[in-house]
Structures are given as structure tokens and as C-alpha cells.
């Protein structure tokens, strides 16, 4: 993510304007040059190479982009709603983790005046949020009334009957907003993809392609995939693998975020076999790495996003091929934390050891910040324009988030870590995630409601269901607090204290970067080193 200087602002605005003008200019030139009179070479014509580009861009816009944009507006296929008791538990858990309820509703209703959020507006929002549907309340009206009564108690005032003019932000029901991408842009993506291939190959990674019959299902095409002898064991997911040769350390499964694929992570991946930034020379002491590629969020035209079950099944098959029956570290960045959430709730979970989440979007996902900042915020600063044009409005990204991103499936709570060692890396200037809220949540002891849920889950997983055993485990996962007096003392600490806690490699911990925006932790060796050292410690300690 770029900075917010004046020079960077004008640079990104010029880049966006230039890329966005390619299609209109090409279409206009093609119409003026060819349509009225047919092809007639004259002195004012561009060279044939340039004219070929204008024709290709025009045809791509008219024959590919416009039909594809229409096709991507199809309604989402929502998962079935959870049972009523689970819905009520989720509703309570969300309410327990909202610091500013009025601000919460104002952002979910796109900045509307709260007097315009009336009873029917709130029912419409709750139907989407907790019932995975739109339409009238129907048989769910009684339960919705319970939720609204609870909301009134929290607000300390009644909610007016009827419908106001406020419109709820319902990500998977609202229109899919996207912007055109030119063939020139996709050529740039293909070039960066080639650079990624060369760099990872140089650092000892092997590219695992899908079947050759799927070559034309991904654009830009990947011609180098025709020459690799390594084959992915699954239908959709491609990945990079570095063999695991260490007899004592844990391997790593890494899942990237929204962006141009694995290119921003190449230095990070190549340095994981060292805590100093220089790769280990011992061929028998290499930490194995699987770096999964998620193409629907990598600025490509490809297959639609996999469902939660499909994604977990394919990743499980990949892990089984390279880390059979072996515990591994699960590391992910940004959108990758959503897939991490699914894996932690899948049959693969027993194999997952420590978890490392970098700029995660799945923690406190009930808050409106991630969805609003990524999909609805009007850009003002340089980094916001970069996010808006290059990520939010990309066809694949927009469709993935607007039709395949179901928040109740993707959210993760502290209880879902089930006693694992967990590190979460956060940047204070993150333009997507409310990192201060996430950091406070992770650093605080579990509340009674979450503690009860953890006790229930722990009992079903073979751990002792007794209060004492589970509570000790929970407290150790939240900073080593184990007695009532220590818990009370921890609760009275300065709320900013957690930002400066020493990382110990135990429990749930936060690495706080006070000067970094989203994804900037990968940009410089000094910031990469902090997360690499923590990951290396997990590899060694397990």
C-alpha cells in the first residue's frame, strides 16, 4: 500500500485516470477510423500495431467485459441460516463486542441519520445479517422482534415503527459494483506473474499447476505452466511448494490476501528459512512452505470462488500430499484469514498448530469497518484510491466479496482458536481494519459468555470440561493471567498497554506496528523480520 504524500496522491490519480481512459479512447478511435467508411489507410492513422491494440481493446470491452459484468450480477446463493439458538448466541456475541452502537448502525446504514433507521429498516438488516436472506420477515418476525427489543435496551431508547429512508448495507444482496480493466492492465498482471514465477523458482519453490485442460480458464494465461512437471492434486487451486527437510521444525501453510497474487510476498517467503533475512544454507534444515494461490482475488478472470467446503477440501488434499499427518503452522494475510477461519473449523483443524494472522479481516467481522472501507467508502487519500480502483473495483474481487463472502461463515472469535498459540500482526494506520478494536479484543481476557462457549467446545473435543481446567487454559491464552486478583489487575491496565507487550510465543498475542498501513509489513526488511522471527519461533517450538 502506498503512502499519503501529495506526490503519491497525484501519482495514483494519474495512474487510475490513464488506465480507466484506455477503453473509451480505443472505442472512440475504432469507431471514427473504421465504422463510417471502412478501413482506409490515410496520413492520420496510427501504425497497424497500435490499431490492432485499439481493436482488441474495443472487442474485449464489448464482447467480454459487458456480458461478464451482467453475468456477475446474479443473485448470491446464500448458505442456510444457522439454527435459532446459534443465531441468538451469535447475536449476543456481536452485541458484547460493540463499543459504539449508534456508530455501528450509522456505518451499516451508510452514514444515514439514525432517526431514519426505523423498525422495518432494522429488521431488513437483521434478516441479511443473521438469517442469510432478504425479503419480508415472514415466520421470523417473532425472533426479529426479540432482537429489536434487545437493541432498544442497549440503545436506551425505543426504535420507531415503520420504515425510514435509510438503506442498509447488505453486501451479498446489493448490486456488484465494478470497473473495466483493459487488456493492457491484464498484460501488466501477466508480467508480474512471470516475475513471481522466476523469483520463487530461484528460491527453491516448485509451481504446481492444475490440469492442462484448464489452461484457458485463467486469464492472463500462464504459459510457463505448460512446462512444469509438478501437478496440483486438486481441480482448481494452484500453489507453490518448497520441500520440508527439517526433522525438528514445523512446516508452514501460507494463504495470501487480495492483490496481484504472491508477488508482494516473495521476499517474505524466501526469507522464512532465516531469522536474519539471509536464507539458511543447510539443505537438511529447511522449513517446508506451501503458498496457496487464490486466483479469484488475484486480479484475474477465472472460475468463480470456491465454496467454504470446496476450498477446505482442496487445501486438505494439498496438505495431505506434502505434510501427511504432520502438524503445520497456518499463516495468512488479509483475505487469507477468511480461509484460515474455514480451515480452523474443518476436519483439517487437528493438524493445525500455531496460527499467524497478518492484517486479518475476519476478526470482529460483525463490525462494519472491513465491509464499508473496502466496498463503500468514497476515496479521498492516495492509499484509498489505490485500494478502490485496483482492488475493490476489480471484477473478480468485487464478485467474490459481493456474492461469495458470507460474514457469519467468515468471522472468527477468540474461542475458535481452541487454545492454540496465535499471533496477530496489526498496523495502526490500516485503512481497512479497525485494528485498535481488534487489538483490544484479542488482548483482553475472555468475557463470561465467550468463556461458556469455549467450555462447551472444549468438552466436545476431548478436553476436560471442568471449569477450572478450561479457565486456566483460557487465561494462559490471554497473557498468562491465572488468578482472580491478576485478572482484575489486568482489567484495570491502561487500554493502550497491549500495544507494547513483549512477544513471548504463547497464548494469543499481538504484534503492533504503529506506523504501518495494510500490507506494508511486507515492504521493508526490518518489519518483515519481526514476523519472520515469530514464525521461526513457532516452527522451532511447535
Short mmCIF file of C-alpha atoms in Angstrom, two decimals:
data_model
loop_
_atom_site.label_atom_id
_atom_site.label_comp_id
_atom_site.label_asym_id
_atom_site.label_seq_id
_atom_site.Cartn_x
_atom_site.Cartn_y
_atom_site.Cartn_z
CA UNK A 1 0.00 0.00 0.00
CA UNK A 2 1.41 3.39 -0.96
CA UNK A 3 1.65 6.35 1.42
CA UNK A 4 -0.41 9.52 1.53
CA UNK A 5 2.01 12.22 0.41
CA UNK A 6 0.89 14.81 -2.15
CA UNK A 7 3.18 13.30 -4.79
CA UNK A 8 1.76 9.81 -4.20
CA UNK A 9 -1.77 11.20 -4.38
CA UNK A 10 -1.24 12.71 -7.83
CA UNK A 11 0.72 9.68 -8.99
CA UNK A 12 -2.11 7.27 -8.15
CA UNK A 13 -4.76 9.60 -9.57
CA UNK A 14 -2.86 9.82 -12.87
CA UNK A 15 -2.41 6.03 -12.95
CA UNK A 16 -6.11 5.45 -12.36
CA UNK A 17 -7.15 8.07 -14.91
CA UNK A 18 -4.76 6.69 -17.52
CA UNK A 19 -5.85 3.09 -17.10
CA UNK A 20 -9.52 3.99 -16.95
CA UNK A 21 -9.32 6.03 -20.17
CA UNK A 22 -7.86 3.23 -22.28
CA UNK A 23 -11.19 1.62 -23.19
CA UNK A 24 -13.10 4.85 -24.07
CA UNK A 25 -10.21 6.15 -26.17
CA UNK A 26 -9.83 2.84 -28.02
CA UNK A 27 -13.56 2.54 -28.68
CA UNK A 28 -13.76 6.13 -29.93
CA UNK A 29 -10.78 5.71 -32.24
CA UNK A 30 -12.12 2.41 -33.59
CA UNK A 31 -15.50 3.96 -34.34
CA UNK A 32 -14.01 7.00 -36.05
CA UNK A 33 -11.42 5.06 -38.02
CA UNK A 34 -13.38 2.03 -39.16
CA UNK A 35 -17.12 2.27 -38.83
CA UNK A 36 -18.19 5.18 -41.11
CA UNK A 37 -16.06 4.39 -44.16
CA UNK A 38 -14.41 1.04 -43.63
CA UNK A 39 -10.65 0.56 -43.39
CA UNK A 40 -8.86 3.21 -45.50
CA UNK A 41 -5.17 3.97 -44.76
CA UNK A 42 -4.64 7.73 -44.52
CA UNK A 43 -1.93 10.00 -43.20
CA UNK A 44 -3.57 10.45 -39.81
CA UNK A 45 -3.84 6.75 -38.97
CA UNK A 46 -1.83 5.15 -36.17
CA UNK A 47 0.63 2.37 -37.01
CA UNK A 48 -1.00 -1.01 -37.59
CA UNK A 49 0.31 -2.33 -34.25
CA UNK A 50 -1.45 0.48 -32.34
CA UNK A 51 -4.62 -0.01 -34.35
CA UNK A 52 -4.57 -3.72 -33.55
CA UNK A 53 -4.46 -2.82 -29.86
CA UNK A 54 -7.41 -0.41 -30.18
CA UNK A 55 -9.46 -3.05 -31.99
CA UNK A 56 -8.57 -5.70 -29.40
CA UNK A 57 -9.44 -3.38 -26.51
CA UNK A 58 -12.76 -2.46 -28.15
CA UNK A 59 -13.71 -6.08 -28.76
CA UNK A 60 -12.65 -7.06 -25.24
CA UNK A 61 -14.85 -4.34 -23.73
CA UNK A 62 -17.90 -5.10 -25.86
CA UNK A 63 -17.70 -8.89 -26.06
CA UNK A 64 -16.08 -9.86 -22.75
CA UNK A 65 -16.43 -7.14 -20.11
CA UNK A 66 -20.04 -6.05 -20.70
CA UNK A 67 -21.51 -9.60 -20.79
CA UNK A 68 -19.32 -10.63 -17.86
CA UNK A 69 -20.43 -7.66 -15.78
CA UNK A 70 -24.05 -8.57 -16.44
CA UNK A 71 -23.37 -12.23 -15.63
CA UNK A 72 -21.75 -11.36 -12.29
CA UNK A 73 -24.90 -9.56 -11.09
CA UNK A 74 -26.65 -12.88 -10.49
CA UNK A 75 -28.05 -13.32 -7.00
CA UNK A 76 -25.83 -14.89 -4.40
CA UNK A 77 -26.59 -18.41 -3.28
CA UNK A 78 -26.69 -17.86 0.47
CA UNK A 79 -25.88 -20.66 2.87
CA UNK A 80 -28.75 -21.87 5.04
CA UNK A 81 -29.16 -19.86 8.24
CA UNK A 82 -27.85 -21.37 11.47
CA UNK A 83 -30.38 -22.83 13.93
CA UNK A 84 -32.25 -20.37 16.12
CA UNK A 85 -30.16 -20.99 19.23
CA UNK A 86 -26.95 -20.43 17.28
CA UNK A 87 -28.37 -17.23 15.81
CA UNK A 88 -29.22 -15.94 19.27
CA UNK A 89 -25.76 -16.84 20.53
CA UNK A 90 -24.16 -15.07 17.56
CA UNK A 91 -26.38 -12.01 18.07
CA UNK A 92 -25.35 -11.86 21.73
CA UNK A 93 -21.68 -12.31 20.91
CA UNK A 94 -21.84 -9.45 18.41
CA UNK A 95 -23.57 -7.16 20.89
CA UNK A 96 -20.98 -7.96 23.53
CA UNK A 97 -18.30 -6.66 21.19
CA UNK A 98 -19.73 -3.34 20.01
CA UNK A 99 -18.24 -0.31 21.70
CA UNK A 100 -20.38 2.35 19.95
CA UNK A 101 -23.79 1.00 18.97
CA UNK A 102 -25.01 4.19 17.31
CA UNK A 103 -21.84 4.48 15.26
CA UNK A 104 -22.17 0.80 14.40
CA UNK A 105 -25.65 1.26 12.93
CA UNK A 106 -24.77 4.53 11.25
CA UNK A 107 -21.99 2.89 9.24
CA UNK A 108 -24.03 -0.22 8.40
CA UNK A 109 -26.69 2.18 7.11
CA UNK A 110 -24.13 4.06 5.00
CA UNK A 111 -23.99 7.22 7.09
CA UNK A 112 -27.75 7.71 7.41
CA UNK A 113 -29.21 9.79 10.20
CA UNK A 114 -30.26 7.37 12.95
CA UNK A 115 -33.75 8.87 13.03
CA UNK A 116 -34.20 7.35 9.56
CA UNK A 117 -33.35 3.86 10.84
CA UNK A 118 -36.72 2.53 11.96
CA UNK A 119 -38.07 -0.83 12.94
CA UNK A 120 -38.54 -2.23 9.43
CA UNK A 121 -35.10 -0.98 8.36
CA UNK A 122 -33.52 -2.82 11.26
CA UNK A 123 -35.47 -6.00 10.52
CA UNK A 124 -34.25 -5.87 6.94
CA UNK A 125 -30.65 -5.58 8.15
CA UNK A 126 -31.00 -8.36 10.71
CA UNK A 127 -32.60 -10.67 8.11
CA UNK A 128 -29.48 -10.33 6.00
CA UNK A 129 -27.03 -10.47 8.91
CA UNK A 130 -28.44 -13.41 10.87
CA UNK A 131 -30.83 -15.22 8.50
CA UNK A 132 -28.82 -15.01 5.25
CA UNK A 133 -31.69 -13.66 3.18
CA UNK A 134 -33.69 -10.66 2.10
CA UNK A 135 -37.43 -10.29 1.63
CA UNK A 136 -40.21 -9.86 4.22
CA UNK A 137 -39.80 -11.14 7.80
CA UNK A 138 -42.43 -13.85 7.41
CA UNK A 139 -42.20 -16.56 10.08
CA UNK A 140 -39.04 -14.97 11.50
CA UNK A 141 -40.82 -11.83 12.67
CA UNK A 142 -41.12 -13.01 16.28
CA UNK A 143 -37.39 -13.63 16.56
CA UNK A 144 -36.64 -10.32 14.86
CA UNK A 145 -38.79 -8.55 17.42
CA UNK A 146 -36.69 -10.14 20.18
CA UNK A 147 -33.53 -8.77 18.57
CA UNK A 148 -35.02 -5.31 18.19
CA UNK A 149 -36.17 -5.31 21.83
CA UNK A 150 -32.62 -6.20 22.88
CA UNK A 151 -31.29 -3.42 20.63
CA UNK A 152 -33.67 -0.92 22.22
CA UNK A 153 -32.37 -1.88 25.65
CA UNK A 154 -28.80 -1.36 24.51
CA UNK A 155 -29.60 2.00 22.92
CA UNK A 156 -31.64 3.11 25.92
CA UNK A 157 -34.47 4.34 23.69
CA UNK A 158 -37.32 2.89 21.61
CA UNK A 159 -36.97 2.32 17.87
CA UNK A 160 -39.77 3.93 15.89
CA UNK A 161 -42.16 1.67 13.98
CA UNK A 162 -42.41 1.76 10.20
CA UNK A 163 -39.70 2.32 7.59
CA UNK A 164 -37.32 5.24 7.30
CA UNK A 165 -35.41 6.38 4.23
CA UNK A 166 -32.15 4.78 5.43
CA UNK A 167 -30.75 1.96 3.27
CA UNK A 168 -28.93 -0.92 4.94
CA UNK A 169 -25.61 -2.06 3.51
CA UNK A 170 -26.23 -5.73 2.67
CA UNK A 171 -23.08 -6.87 0.92
CA UNK A 172 -24.33 -10.09 -0.68
CA UNK A 173 -27.67 -8.63 -1.78
CA UNK A 174 -26.68 -5.20 -3.08
CA UNK A 175 -25.53 -4.63 -6.66
CA UNK A 176 -21.99 -5.73 -7.57
CA UNK A 177 -20.02 -2.56 -8.36
CA UNK A 178 -17.00 -3.00 -10.63
CA UNK A 179 -14.90 -1.12 -13.17
CA UNK A 180 -13.48 -2.18 -16.51
CA UNK A 181 -9.93 -3.49 -16.78
CA UNK A 182 -8.09 -3.15 -20.08
CA UNK A 183 -6.04 -5.76 -21.90
CA UNK A 184 -3.02 -3.56 -21.22
CA UNK A 185 -3.70 -3.90 -17.50
CA UNK A 186 -4.00 -7.68 -17.78
CA UNK A 187 -0.71 -7.68 -19.69
CA UNK A 188 0.88 -5.97 -16.69
CA UNK A 189 -0.65 -8.59 -14.39
CA UNK A 190 0.78 -11.33 -16.59
CA UNK A 191 4.24 -9.73 -16.50
CA UNK A 192 4.17 -9.51 -12.69
CA UNK A 193 3.05 -13.13 -12.61
CA UNK A 194 6.13 -14.06 -14.65
CA UNK A 195 8.37 -12.13 -12.22
CA UNK A 196 6.79 -14.05 -9.35
CA UNK A 197 7.45 -17.33 -11.13
CA UNK A 198 11.13 -16.51 -11.73
CA UNK A 199 11.74 -15.27 -8.19
CA UNK A 200 10.06 -18.16 -6.39
CA UNK A 201 11.72 -20.67 -8.69
CA UNK A 202 15.09 -19.10 -7.87
CA UNK A 203 14.41 -19.51 -4.15
CA UNK A 204 13.69 -23.23 -4.38
CA UNK A 205 9.90 -23.28 -4.78
CA UNK A 206 8.11 -25.56 -7.22
CA UNK A 207 4.98 -24.44 -9.05
CA UNK A 208 2.12 -26.95 -9.00
CA UNK A 209 -0.30 -26.39 -11.87
CA UNK A 210 -3.79 -27.72 -12.44
CA UNK A 211 -4.70 -29.93 -15.39
CA UNK A 212 -3.66 -28.62 -18.81
CA UNK A 213 -7.30 -28.80 -19.88
CA UNK A 214 -7.87 -25.83 -17.54
CA UNK A 215 -5.23 -23.67 -19.21
CA UNK A 216 -7.80 -21.36 -20.83
CA UNK A 217 -9.91 -20.99 -17.66
CA UNK A 218 -7.47 -18.37 -16.31
CA UNK A 219 -6.66 -15.01 -17.90
CA UNK A 220 -3.99 -13.70 -18.28
CA UNK A 221 -2.73 -17.07 -19.44
CA UNK A 222 0.27 -18.66 -17.72
CA UNK A 223 2.44 -20.14 -20.49
CA UNK A 224 5.11 -21.30 -18.03
CA UNK A 225 2.57 -23.68 -16.51
CA UNK A 226 2.89 -25.76 -19.69
CA UNK A 227 6.48 -26.60 -18.81
CA UNK A 228 6.27 -27.52 -15.13
CA UNK A 229 6.26 -31.19 -14.24
CA UNK A 230 4.57 -30.60 -10.87
CA UNK A 231 0.81 -31.18 -10.77
CA UNK A 232 -1.69 -30.00 -8.20
CA UNK A 233 -3.75 -32.88 -6.76
CA UNK A 234 -6.94 -30.79 -6.97
CA UNK A 235 -9.07 -29.26 -9.72
CA UNK A 236 -8.88 -25.51 -9.05
CA UNK A 237 -6.09 -24.46 -6.69
CA UNK A 238 -2.54 -23.88 -7.88
CA UNK A 239 0.25 -23.38 -5.37
CA UNK A 240 3.97 -23.08 -4.74
CA UNK A 241 5.80 -25.62 -2.62
CA UNK A 242 9.21 -25.64 -1.01
CA UNK A 243 10.15 -29.09 0.36
CA UNK A 244 10.30 -29.61 4.12
CA UNK A 245 13.65 -31.13 5.14
CA UNK A 246 13.93 -30.22 8.83
CA UNK A 247 13.34 -33.16 11.18
CA UNK A 248 12.55 -30.92 14.15
CA UNK A 249 10.65 -27.89 12.82
CA UNK A 250 7.08 -27.41 11.69
CA UNK A 251 6.29 -26.55 8.05
CA UNK A 252 4.13 -23.57 7.07
CA UNK A 253 0.94 -23.22 5.04
CA UNK A 254 0.59 -19.63 3.77
CA UNK A 255 -2.51 -18.04 2.20
CA UNK A 256 -2.25 -14.61 0.58
CA UNK A 257 -4.70 -11.73 0.52
CA UNK A 258 -6.45 -9.70 -2.17
CA UNK A 259 -3.96 -8.30 -4.66
CA UNK A 260 -1.75 -9.32 -7.55
CA UNK A 261 -1.15 -12.82 -6.23
CA UNK A 262 2.01 -13.89 -4.42
CA UNK A 263 4.33 -11.21 -5.83
CA UNK A 264 4.18 -8.89 -2.74
CA UNK A 265 5.12 -11.87 -0.55
CA UNK A 266 8.10 -13.24 -2.48
CA UNK A 267 10.73 -11.67 -0.18
CA UNK A 268 8.80 -12.80 2.87
CA UNK A 269 8.50 -16.39 1.60
CA UNK A 270 12.15 -16.59 0.58
CA UNK A 271 13.32 -15.29 3.97
CA UNK A 272 11.23 -17.65 6.10
CA UNK A 273 14.15 -20.05 6.44
CA UNK A 274 16.12 -17.43 8.33
CA UNK A 275 15.56 -15.03 11.20
CA UNK A 276 18.20 -12.67 9.82
CA UNK A 277 16.91 -12.17 6.29
CA UNK A 278 19.55 -14.46 4.76
CA UNK A 279 18.40 -17.93 3.77
CA UNK A 280 19.78 -20.91 5.67
CA UNK A 281 22.41 -22.80 3.66
CA UNK A 282 21.77 -26.13 5.36
CA UNK A 283 19.72 -28.21 2.89
CA UNK A 284 18.67 -30.57 5.70
CA UNK A 285 17.21 -27.83 7.88
CA UNK A 286 14.73 -26.14 5.55
CA UNK A 287 11.25 -25.24 6.71
CA UNK A 288 8.73 -26.51 4.19
CA UNK A 289 6.29 -23.98 2.78
CA UNK A 290 3.07 -24.30 0.80
CA UNK A 291 1.90 -20.96 -0.62
CA UNK A 292 -1.66 -21.27 -1.88
CA UNK A 293 -2.83 -19.16 -4.85
CA UNK A 294 -6.39 -17.79 -4.67
CA UNK A 295 -6.97 -16.64 -8.24
CA UNK A 296 -10.47 -15.10 -7.93
CA UNK A 297 -8.95 -12.37 -5.70
CA UNK A 298 -5.70 -12.01 -7.69
CA UNK A 299 -6.87 -9.62 -10.47
CA UNK A 300 -7.55 -12.45 -12.93
CA UNK A 301 -10.52 -13.63 -14.94
CA UNK A 302 -11.12 -17.17 -13.79
CA UNK A 303 -13.55 -19.60 -12.17
CA UNK A 304 -15.95 -18.35 -9.53
CA UNK A 305 -14.74 -18.52 -5.90
CA UNK A 306 -14.89 -21.91 -4.29
CA UNK A 307 -17.39 -22.52 -1.53
CA UNK A 308 -16.15 -22.96 2.01
CA UNK A 309 -16.42 -26.74 1.75
CA UNK A 310 -14.72 -26.91 -1.65
CA UNK A 311 -11.87 -24.68 -0.51
CA UNK A 312 -11.24 -26.72 2.63
CA UNK A 313 -11.41 -30.00 0.72
CA UNK A 314 -8.89 -28.87 -1.91
CA UNK A 315 -6.44 -27.38 0.61
CA UNK A 316 -6.75 -30.52 2.74
CA UNK A 317 -5.80 -32.64 -0.29
CA UNK A 318 -2.77 -30.43 -0.96
CA UNK A 319 -1.64 -30.60 2.66
CA UNK A 320 -2.09 -34.37 2.69
CA UNK A 321 0.23 -34.68 -0.28
CA UNK A 322 3.10 -32.67 1.24
CA UNK A 323 2.57 -32.72 5.05
CA UNK A 324 0.82 -36.06 5.61
CA UNK A 325 -0.28 -36.50 9.24
CA UNK A 326 2.10 -33.71 10.26
CA UNK A 327 1.26 -30.65 12.31
CA UNK A 328 1.89 -27.38 10.50
CA UNK A 329 1.73 -23.63 11.09
CA UNK A 330 -1.16 -21.79 9.46
CA UNK A 331 -0.16 -18.29 8.31
CA UNK A 332 -2.25 -15.91 6.25
CA UNK A 333 -2.59 -12.30 5.22
CA UNK A 334 -5.73 -10.14 4.99
CA UNK A 335 -8.38 -12.04 2.96
CA UNK A 336 -6.39 -15.20 3.61
CA UNK A 337 -7.57 -15.01 7.22
CA UNK A 338 -11.07 -15.84 5.96
CA UNK A 339 -9.81 -19.11 4.51
CA UNK A 340 -7.84 -19.69 7.71
CA UNK A 341 -11.10 -19.34 9.62
CA UNK A 342 -12.68 -22.04 7.46
CA UNK A 343 -9.71 -24.37 7.93
CA UNK A 344 -9.81 -23.96 11.71
CA UNK A 345 -13.39 -25.21 11.63
CA UNK A 346 -12.74 -28.05 9.15
CA UNK A 347 -11.58 -31.67 9.55
CA UNK A 348 -8.04 -30.40 8.87
CA UNK A 349 -8.08 -28.48 12.18
CA UNK A 350 -6.33 -31.18 14.30
CA UNK A 351 -3.25 -30.83 12.08
CA UNK A 352 -3.10 -27.06 12.54
CA UNK A 353 -0.64 -25.95 15.20
CA UNK A 354 0.19 -22.28 15.88
CA UNK A 355 -1.68 -19.66 13.85
CA UNK A 356 -0.21 -16.41 12.49
CA UNK A 357 -2.63 -13.85 11.07
CA UNK A 358 -1.27 -10.71 9.37
CA UNK A 359 -3.70 -7.79 8.89
CA UNK A 360 -6.65 -10.19 9.35
CA UNK A 361 -10.10 -9.15 8.18
CA UNK A 362 -12.02 -11.99 9.84
CA UNK A 363 -11.69 -10.90 13.50
CA UNK A 364 -14.64 -8.77 14.72
CA UNK A 365 -16.08 -9.04 11.21
CA UNK A 366 -19.50 -8.07 12.56
CA UNK A 367 -18.19 -4.51 12.82
CA UNK A 368 -18.87 -2.52 9.63
CA UNK A 369 -15.30 -1.28 9.11
CA UNK A 370 -13.97 -4.01 6.79
CA UNK A 371 -17.01 -4.19 4.53
CA UNK A 372 -17.60 -0.42 4.44
CA UNK A 373 -13.96 0.59 3.99
CA UNK A 374 -13.38 -1.93 1.22
CA UNK A 375 -16.66 -1.73 -0.69
CA UNK A 376 -18.46 1.54 0.03
CA UNK A 377 -16.05 4.23 1.17
CA UNK A 378 -15.55 7.10 -1.27
CA UNK A 379 -11.78 7.50 -1.68
CA UNK A 380 -10.04 10.70 -0.65
CA UNK A 381 -6.43 9.80 0.14
CA UNK A 382 -3.83 8.19 -2.14
CA UNK A 383 -3.99 4.79 -0.45
CA UNK A 384 -7.79 4.86 -0.59
CA UNK A 385 -7.72 5.46 -4.36
CA UNK A 386 -5.24 2.63 -4.75
CA UNK A 387 -7.50 0.28 -2.77
CA UNK A 388 -10.66 1.45 -4.52
CA UNK A 389 -9.53 1.16 -8.12
CA UNK A 390 -7.02 -1.66 -8.09
CA UNK A 391 -8.75 -3.93 -5.55
CA UNK A 392 -12.34 -3.06 -4.67
CA UNK A 393 -13.47 -2.44 -8.25
CA UNK A 394 -11.66 -5.39 -9.82
CA UNK A 395 -14.23 -7.72 -11.39
CA UNK A 396 -13.06 -10.87 -9.66
CA UNK A 397 -12.58 -9.23 -6.28
CA UNK A 398 -15.90 -7.38 -6.41
CA UNK A 399 -17.78 -10.54 -7.35
CA UNK A 400 -16.02 -12.62 -4.70
CA UNK A 401 -16.91 -10.20 -1.93
CA UNK A 402 -20.40 -9.27 -3.12
CA UNK A 403 -21.65 -12.77 -3.95
CA UNK A 404 -19.47 -15.25 -2.06
CA UNK A 405 -18.50 -13.50 1.19
CA UNK A 406 -20.85 -14.56 3.99
CA UNK A 407 -19.77 -12.84 7.17
CA UNK A 408 -21.20 -15.37 9.62
CA UNK A 409 -19.14 -18.12 7.93
CA UNK A 410 -16.03 -15.96 7.79
CA UNK A 411 -15.92 -14.39 11.25
CA UNK A 412 -13.56 -15.83 13.85
CA UNK A 413 -13.74 -15.30 17.62
CA UNK A 414 -11.11 -15.99 20.25
CA UNK A 415 -12.97 -19.12 21.30
CA UNK A 416 -12.40 -20.57 17.82
CA UNK A 417 -8.63 -20.76 18.36
CA UNK A 418 -9.19 -23.56 20.92
CA UNK A 419 -6.06 -22.99 23.00
CA UNK A 420 -3.61 -22.62 20.09
CA UNK A 421 -0.69 -20.25 20.06
CA UNK A 422 -1.87 -17.31 17.97
CA UNK A 423 -0.10 -14.16 16.83
CA UNK A 424 -1.94 -11.35 15.08
CA UNK A 425 0.05 -8.62 13.31
CA UNK A 426 -1.72 -5.25 13.11
CA UNK A 427 -0.85 -1.83 11.68
CA UNK A 428 -2.10 1.31 13.40
CA UNK A 429 -2.75 3.07 10.07
CA UNK A 430 -4.64 0.19 8.46
CA UNK A 431 -7.18 1.71 6.06
CA UNK A 432 -9.40 -1.40 6.04
CA UNK A 433 -9.43 -2.96 9.51
CA UNK A 434 -10.30 -1.27 12.80
CA UNK A 435 -7.02 -2.51 14.25
CA UNK A 436 -7.38 -0.72 17.58
CA UNK A 437 -10.67 -2.54 18.25
CA UNK A 438 -9.22 -5.87 17.11
CA UNK A 439 -6.11 -5.43 19.26
CA UNK A 440 -8.12 -4.56 22.38
CA UNK A 441 -10.41 -7.53 21.81
CA UNK A 442 -7.56 -10.00 21.39
CA UNK A 443 -5.60 -8.67 24.36
CA UNK A 444 -8.47 -8.67 26.85
CA UNK A 445 -9.49 -11.73 28.91
CA UNK A 446 -12.48 -13.61 27.55
CA UNK A 447 -15.84 -12.45 28.83
CA UNK A 448 -18.17 -14.89 30.58
CA UNK A 449 -20.34 -15.51 27.52
CA UNK A 450 -17.37 -16.46 25.35
CA UNK A 451 -15.90 -18.48 28.22
CA UNK A 452 -19.05 -20.58 28.34
CA UNK A 453 -18.87 -21.23 24.61
CA UNK A 454 -15.22 -22.25 24.89
CA UNK A 455 -16.07 -24.63 27.73
CA UNK A 456 -18.75 -26.26 25.58
CA UNK A 457 -16.41 -26.63 22.59
CA UNK A 458 -13.52 -27.89 24.71
CA UNK A 459 -15.69 -30.53 26.28
CA UNK A 460 -16.73 -31.79 22.84
CA UNK A 461 -13.09 -32.03 21.73
CA UNK A 462 -11.96 -34.39 24.43
CA UNK A 463 -10.54 -31.80 26.82
CA UNK A 464 -11.65 -31.66 30.40
CA UNK A 465 -15.00 -29.84 30.58
CA UNK A 466 -14.36 -28.75 34.16
CA UNK A 467 -14.46 -25.03 34.84
CA UNK A 468 -11.05 -24.91 36.48
CA UNK A 469 -9.16 -26.70 33.70
CA UNK A 470 -10.74 -24.69 30.90
CA UNK A 471 -10.42 -21.37 32.68
CA UNK A 472 -6.74 -21.93 33.35
CA UNK A 473 -6.25 -22.73 29.68
CA UNK A 474 -8.13 -19.60 28.64
CA UNK A 475 -6.23 -17.34 30.95
CA UNK A 476 -2.91 -18.71 29.77
CA UNK A 477 -4.00 -17.97 26.21
CA UNK A 478 -4.58 -14.34 27.12
CA UNK A 479 -1.32 -13.20 28.65
CA UNK A 480 -0.69 -15.71 31.44
CA UNK A 481 -3.34 -14.34 33.85
CA UNK A 482 -4.48 -17.26 36.03
CA UNK A 483 -5.86 -15.89 39.32
CA UNK A 484 -8.86 -13.70 40.12
CA UNK A 485 -6.64 -10.96 41.51
CA UNK A 486 -4.42 -10.96 38.45
CA UNK A 487 -7.46 -10.87 36.16
CA UNK A 488 -8.83 -7.84 37.99
CA UNK A 489 -5.45 -6.15 37.80
CA UNK A 490 -5.24 -6.88 34.07
CA UNK A 491 -8.67 -5.38 33.53
CA UNK A 492 -7.55 -2.08 35.04
CA UNK A 493 -4.42 -1.72 32.90
CA UNK A 494 -4.10 1.19 30.53
CA UNK A 495 -6.05 0.22 27.40
CA UNK A 496 -3.01 1.07 25.29
CA UNK A 497 -0.67 -1.21 27.25
CA UNK A 498 -1.27 -4.19 24.97
CA UNK A 499 0.42 -2.38 22.07
CA UNK A 500 3.80 -2.58 23.80
CA UNK A 501 3.65 -6.06 25.32
CA UNK A 502 6.67 -8.23 24.76
CA UNK A 503 6.01 -11.10 22.36
CA UNK A 504 6.51 -14.41 24.19
CA UNK A 505 5.25 -17.02 21.74
CA UNK A 506 2.45 -18.29 23.96
CA UNK A 507 -1.27 -17.70 24.04
CA UNK A 508 -2.98 -15.06 21.91
CA UNK A 509 -0.58 -12.19 21.19
CA UNK A 510 -0.49 -9.03 19.10
CA UNK A 511 2.39 -7.54 17.12
CA UNK A 512 1.62 -3.84 16.83
CA UNK A 513 3.19 -1.63 14.12
CA UNK A 514 2.36 1.99 14.91
CA UNK A 515 3.41 3.43 11.52
CA UNK A 516 2.14 0.82 9.07
CA UNK A 517 -0.86 0.64 6.76
CA UNK A 518 -2.48 -2.53 5.45
CA UNK A 519 0.10 -4.92 3.91
CA UNK A 520 3.04 -2.55 4.49
CA UNK A 521 4.60 -5.00 6.94
CA UNK A 522 5.90 -6.94 3.90
CA UNK A 523 7.60 -3.94 2.29
CA UNK A 524 10.74 -3.47 4.41
CA UNK A 525 13.24 -5.99 5.80
CA UNK A 526 13.03 -4.55 9.34
CA UNK A 527 9.25 -5.08 9.61
CA UNK A 528 9.31 -8.43 7.81
CA UNK A 529 11.97 -9.57 10.25
CA UNK A 530 9.64 -9.21 13.23
CA UNK A 531 7.00 -11.50 11.79
CA UNK A 532 9.58 -13.91 10.38
CA UNK A 533 11.28 -14.23 13.77
CA UNK A 534 7.93 -15.01 15.40
CA UNK A 535 7.08 -17.56 12.74
CA UNK A 536 10.51 -19.17 13.07
CA UNK A 537 9.95 -19.46 16.82
CA UNK A 538 6.66 -21.22 16.16
CA UNK A 539 8.43 -23.55 13.72
CA UNK A 540 11.01 -24.47 16.35
CA UNK A 541 8.74 -24.68 19.41
CA UNK A 542 5.60 -26.11 17.77
#
